[in-house]
CSV table of C-alpha atoms in Angstrom, one decimal:
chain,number,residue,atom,x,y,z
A,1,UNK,CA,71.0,54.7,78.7
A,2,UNK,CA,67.9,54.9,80.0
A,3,UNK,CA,66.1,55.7,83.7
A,4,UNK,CA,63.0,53.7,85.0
A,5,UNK,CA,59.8,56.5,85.9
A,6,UNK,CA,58.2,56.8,88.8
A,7,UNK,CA,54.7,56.5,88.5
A,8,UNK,CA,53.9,59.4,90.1
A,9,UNK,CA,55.8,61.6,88.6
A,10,UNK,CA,54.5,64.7,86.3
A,11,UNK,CA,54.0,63.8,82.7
A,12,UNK,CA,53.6,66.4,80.2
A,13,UNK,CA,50.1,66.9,78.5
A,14,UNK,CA,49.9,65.0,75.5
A,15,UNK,CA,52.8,62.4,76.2
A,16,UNK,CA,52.3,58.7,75.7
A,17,UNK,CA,51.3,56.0,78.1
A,18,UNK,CA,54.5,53.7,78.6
A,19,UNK,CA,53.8,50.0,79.0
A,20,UNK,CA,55.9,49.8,82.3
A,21,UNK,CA,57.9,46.8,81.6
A,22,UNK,CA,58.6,47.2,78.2
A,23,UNK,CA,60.7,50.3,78.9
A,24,UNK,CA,62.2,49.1,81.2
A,25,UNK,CA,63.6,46.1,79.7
A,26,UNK,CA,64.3,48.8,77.3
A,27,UNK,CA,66.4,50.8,79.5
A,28,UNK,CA,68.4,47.7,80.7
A,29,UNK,CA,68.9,47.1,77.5
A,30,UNK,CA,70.3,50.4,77.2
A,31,UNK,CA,72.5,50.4,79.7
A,32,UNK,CA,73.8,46.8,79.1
A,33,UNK,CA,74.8,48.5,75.6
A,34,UNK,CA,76.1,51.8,76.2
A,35,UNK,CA,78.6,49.8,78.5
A,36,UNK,CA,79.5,47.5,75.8
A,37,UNK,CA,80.4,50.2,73.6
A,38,UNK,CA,81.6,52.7,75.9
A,39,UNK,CA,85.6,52.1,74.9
A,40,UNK,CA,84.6,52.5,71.3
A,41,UNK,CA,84.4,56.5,70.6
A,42,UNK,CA,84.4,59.0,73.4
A,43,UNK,CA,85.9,57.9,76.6
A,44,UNK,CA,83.1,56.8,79.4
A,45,UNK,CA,83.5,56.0,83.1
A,46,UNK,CA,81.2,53.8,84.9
A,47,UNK,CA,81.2,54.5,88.4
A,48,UNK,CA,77.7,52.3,89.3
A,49,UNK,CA,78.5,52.5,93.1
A,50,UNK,CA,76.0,54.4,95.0
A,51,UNK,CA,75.6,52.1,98.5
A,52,UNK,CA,73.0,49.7,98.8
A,53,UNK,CA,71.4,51.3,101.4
A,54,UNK,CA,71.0,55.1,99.3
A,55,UNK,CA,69.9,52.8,96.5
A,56,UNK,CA,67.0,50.8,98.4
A,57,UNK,CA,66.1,54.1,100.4
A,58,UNK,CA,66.1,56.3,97.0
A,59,UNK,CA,67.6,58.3,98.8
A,60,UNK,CA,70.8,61.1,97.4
A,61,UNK,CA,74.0,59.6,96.4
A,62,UNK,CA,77.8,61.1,96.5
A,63,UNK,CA,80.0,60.5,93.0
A,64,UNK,CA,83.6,61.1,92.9
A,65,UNK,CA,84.5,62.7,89.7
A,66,UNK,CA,88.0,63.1,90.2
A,67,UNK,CA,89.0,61.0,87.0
A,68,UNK,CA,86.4,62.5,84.8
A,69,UNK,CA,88.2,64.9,82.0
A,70,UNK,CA,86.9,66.9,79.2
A,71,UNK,CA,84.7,65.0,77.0
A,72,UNK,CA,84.3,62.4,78.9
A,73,UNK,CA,81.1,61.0,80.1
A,74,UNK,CA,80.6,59.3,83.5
A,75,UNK,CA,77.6,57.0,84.4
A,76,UNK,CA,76.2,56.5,87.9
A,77,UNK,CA,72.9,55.4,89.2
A,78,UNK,CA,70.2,57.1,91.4
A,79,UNK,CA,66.8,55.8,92.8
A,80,UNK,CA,67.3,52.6,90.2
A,81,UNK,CA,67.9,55.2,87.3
A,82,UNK,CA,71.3,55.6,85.2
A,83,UNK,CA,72.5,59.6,85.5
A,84,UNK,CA,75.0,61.2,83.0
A,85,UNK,CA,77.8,63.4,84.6
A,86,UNK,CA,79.2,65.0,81.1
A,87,UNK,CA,82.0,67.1,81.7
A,88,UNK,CA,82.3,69.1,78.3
A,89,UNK,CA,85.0,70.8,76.0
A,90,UNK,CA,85.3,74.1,75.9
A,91,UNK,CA,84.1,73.2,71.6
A,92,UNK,CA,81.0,71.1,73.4
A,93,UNK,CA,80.2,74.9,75.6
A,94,UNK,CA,80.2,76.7,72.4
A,95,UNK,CA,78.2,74.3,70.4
A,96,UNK,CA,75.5,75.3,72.4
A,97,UNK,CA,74.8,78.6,71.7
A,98,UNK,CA,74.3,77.2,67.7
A,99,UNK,CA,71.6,75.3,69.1
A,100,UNK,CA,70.0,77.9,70.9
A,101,UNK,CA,67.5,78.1,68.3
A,102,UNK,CA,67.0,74.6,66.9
A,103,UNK,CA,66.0,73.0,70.3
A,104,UNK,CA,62.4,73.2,71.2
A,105,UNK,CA,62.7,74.5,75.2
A,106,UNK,CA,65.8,76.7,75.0
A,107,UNK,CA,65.2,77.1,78.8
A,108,UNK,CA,63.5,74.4,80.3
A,109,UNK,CA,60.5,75.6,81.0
A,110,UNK,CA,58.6,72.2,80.8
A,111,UNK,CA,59.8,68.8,82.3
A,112,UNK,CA,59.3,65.5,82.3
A,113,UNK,CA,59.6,63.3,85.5
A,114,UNK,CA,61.5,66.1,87.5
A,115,UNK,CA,61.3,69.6,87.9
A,116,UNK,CA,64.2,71.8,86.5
A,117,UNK,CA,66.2,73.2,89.7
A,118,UNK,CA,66.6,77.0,88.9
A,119,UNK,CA,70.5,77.1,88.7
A,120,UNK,CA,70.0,74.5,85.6
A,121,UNK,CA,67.1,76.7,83.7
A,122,UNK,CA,70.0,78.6,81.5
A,123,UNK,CA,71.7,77.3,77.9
A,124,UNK,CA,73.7,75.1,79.4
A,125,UNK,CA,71.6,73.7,81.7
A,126,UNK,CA,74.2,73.5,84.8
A,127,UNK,CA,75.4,75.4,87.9
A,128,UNK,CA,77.0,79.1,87.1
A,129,UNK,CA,80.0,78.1,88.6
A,130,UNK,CA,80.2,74.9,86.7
A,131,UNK,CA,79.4,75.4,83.3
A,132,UNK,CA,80.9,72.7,81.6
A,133,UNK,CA,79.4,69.6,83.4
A,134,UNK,CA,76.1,68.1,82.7
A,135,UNK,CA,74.3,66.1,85.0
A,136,UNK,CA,71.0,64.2,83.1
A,137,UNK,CA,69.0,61.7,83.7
A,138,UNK,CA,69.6,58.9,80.4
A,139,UNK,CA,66.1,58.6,79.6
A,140,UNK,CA,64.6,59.9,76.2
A,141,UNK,CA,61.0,61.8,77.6
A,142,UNK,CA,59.6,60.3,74.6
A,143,UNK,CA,58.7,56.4,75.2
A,144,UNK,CA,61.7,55.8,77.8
A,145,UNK,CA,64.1,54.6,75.7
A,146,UNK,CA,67.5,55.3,76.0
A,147,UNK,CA,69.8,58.0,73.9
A,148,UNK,CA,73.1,57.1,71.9
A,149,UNK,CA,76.1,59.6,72.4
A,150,UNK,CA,76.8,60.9,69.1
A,151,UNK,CA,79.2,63.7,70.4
A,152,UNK,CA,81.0,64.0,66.8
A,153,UNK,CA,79.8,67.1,65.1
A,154,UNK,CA,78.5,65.7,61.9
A,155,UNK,CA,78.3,62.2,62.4
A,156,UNK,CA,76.5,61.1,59.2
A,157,UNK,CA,74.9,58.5,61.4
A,158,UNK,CA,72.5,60.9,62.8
A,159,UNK,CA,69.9,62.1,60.7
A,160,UNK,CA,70.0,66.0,61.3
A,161,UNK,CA,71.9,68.7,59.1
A,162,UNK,CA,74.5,70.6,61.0
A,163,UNK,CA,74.7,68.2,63.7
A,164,UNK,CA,77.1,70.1,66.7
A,165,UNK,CA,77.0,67.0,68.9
A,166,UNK,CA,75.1,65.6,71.1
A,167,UNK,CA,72.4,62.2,71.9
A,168,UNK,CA,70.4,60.4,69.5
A,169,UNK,CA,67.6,58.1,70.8
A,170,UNK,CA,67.4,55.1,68.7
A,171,UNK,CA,63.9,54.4,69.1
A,172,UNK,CA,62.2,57.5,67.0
A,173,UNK,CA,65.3,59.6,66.3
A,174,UNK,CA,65.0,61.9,68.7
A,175,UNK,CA,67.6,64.3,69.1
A,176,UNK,CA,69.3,66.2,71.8
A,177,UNK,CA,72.3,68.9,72.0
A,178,UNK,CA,74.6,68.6,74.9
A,179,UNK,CA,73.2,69.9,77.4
A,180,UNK,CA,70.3,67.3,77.1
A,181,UNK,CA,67.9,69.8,75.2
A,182,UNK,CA,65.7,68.1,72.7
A,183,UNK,CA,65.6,69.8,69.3
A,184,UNK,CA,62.0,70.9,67.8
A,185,UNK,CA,59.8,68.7,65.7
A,186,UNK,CA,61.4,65.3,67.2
A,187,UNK,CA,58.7,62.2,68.9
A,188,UNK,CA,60.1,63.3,72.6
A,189,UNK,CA,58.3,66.1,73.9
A,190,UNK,CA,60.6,67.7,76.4
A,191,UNK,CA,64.0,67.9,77.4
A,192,UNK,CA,66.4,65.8,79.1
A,193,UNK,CA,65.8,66.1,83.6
A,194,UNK,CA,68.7,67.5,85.7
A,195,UNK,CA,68.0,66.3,89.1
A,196,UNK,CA,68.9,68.2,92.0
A,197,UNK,CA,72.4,68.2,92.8
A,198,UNK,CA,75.2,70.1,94.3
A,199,UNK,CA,78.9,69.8,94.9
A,200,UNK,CA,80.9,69.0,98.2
A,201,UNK,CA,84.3,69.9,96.6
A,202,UNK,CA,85.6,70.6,93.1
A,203,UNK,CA,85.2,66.5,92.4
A,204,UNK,CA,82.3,65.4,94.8
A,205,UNK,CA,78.9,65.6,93.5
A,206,UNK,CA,75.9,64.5,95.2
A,207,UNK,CA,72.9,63.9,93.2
A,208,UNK,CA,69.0,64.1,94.7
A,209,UNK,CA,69.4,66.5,96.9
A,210,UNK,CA,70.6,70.5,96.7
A,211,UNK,CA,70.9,73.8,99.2
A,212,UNK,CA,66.7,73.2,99.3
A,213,UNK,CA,66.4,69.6,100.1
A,214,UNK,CA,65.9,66.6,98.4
A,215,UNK,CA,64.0,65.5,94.8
């Protein structure tokens, strides 16, 4: 799945211009697809229902997440742009630490279209009290395409030794762990974006905005 970029948003030094259109019939594309295949492997819930109104405003949206269970992967949609709610396995937590030192920003230091909120600058790139959910924005930082799940640990379809899980972005073969971090020496430059977020309850998550305002 892939996001659509806002114009004016940073760009890290050296990335790519990205013909506007092209990406994002690219990222419909992607979205179209991961839907089609999303009964196929590992479980994924589509929940595209922020209102009309939060979607035309940009504006924050709520997402129920009450049916989401371990290793399953929920897709909603914010300012236009398709957002991943992973909520992962206690084997998809450890994985990460075995990446540690293959990825390229081991704490998101760098971005691409959004600023990483400090309670998702840590290996697992979530709040402290949440550990095992993701929350990403589908977009490879690379050309805007948009990443496969490949959460099988060695799945001889991606082209990486010791594979622990994760996205593959079918574009250039980029490749990124589970918590969205893109591994070193692959086309995409930076990690996956967390956007601001924060939770109303244990299963209510609202996404663009956090305890110090909106994205």
């Amino acid at each position: 799945m892939s996001d659509a970029v806002d114009s004016a948003a940073a760009v890290p030094a050296g990335a790519a211009e990205v013909d506007t259109s092209k990406r994002n019939a690219l990222i419909a594309t992607g979205v179209v697809g991961g839907l089609g295949v999303c009964g196929v492997a590992v479980p994924f819930v589509s929940t595209f229902a922020p209102s009309e109104r939060a979607r035309a405003a940009g504006g924050p949206v709520e997402v129920d997440i009450s049916a989401l269970r371990p290793g399953e992967m929920q897709l909603t949609e914010w300012r236009g742009n398709p957002v991943w709610i992973l909520k992962r396995t206690p084997e998809m937590m450890q994985s990460l630490a075995k990446t540690e030192g293959e990825v390229a920003d081991p704490k998101s230091e760098r971005f691409y279209q959004l600023p990483t909120p400090d309670y998702a600058a840590n290996q697992h790139r979530s709040r402290e009290d949440k550990k095992d959910v993701l929350i990403a924005v589908g977009i490879c930082s690379h050309l805007g395409c948009s990443p496969s799940r490949k959460f099988e640990p060695g799945d001889p379809s991606v082209p990486a030794t010791n594979w622990q899980g994760g996205f593959l972005c079918p574009c250039h073969g980029s490749t990124f762990d589970l918590a969205g971090r893109v591994y070193k020496n692959k086309p995409a430059p930076v990690n996956l974006d967390v956007p601001r977020h924060m939770y109303l309850s244990d299963t209510k998550i609202v996404i663009g905005r956090d305890e110090k305002g909106e994205a």
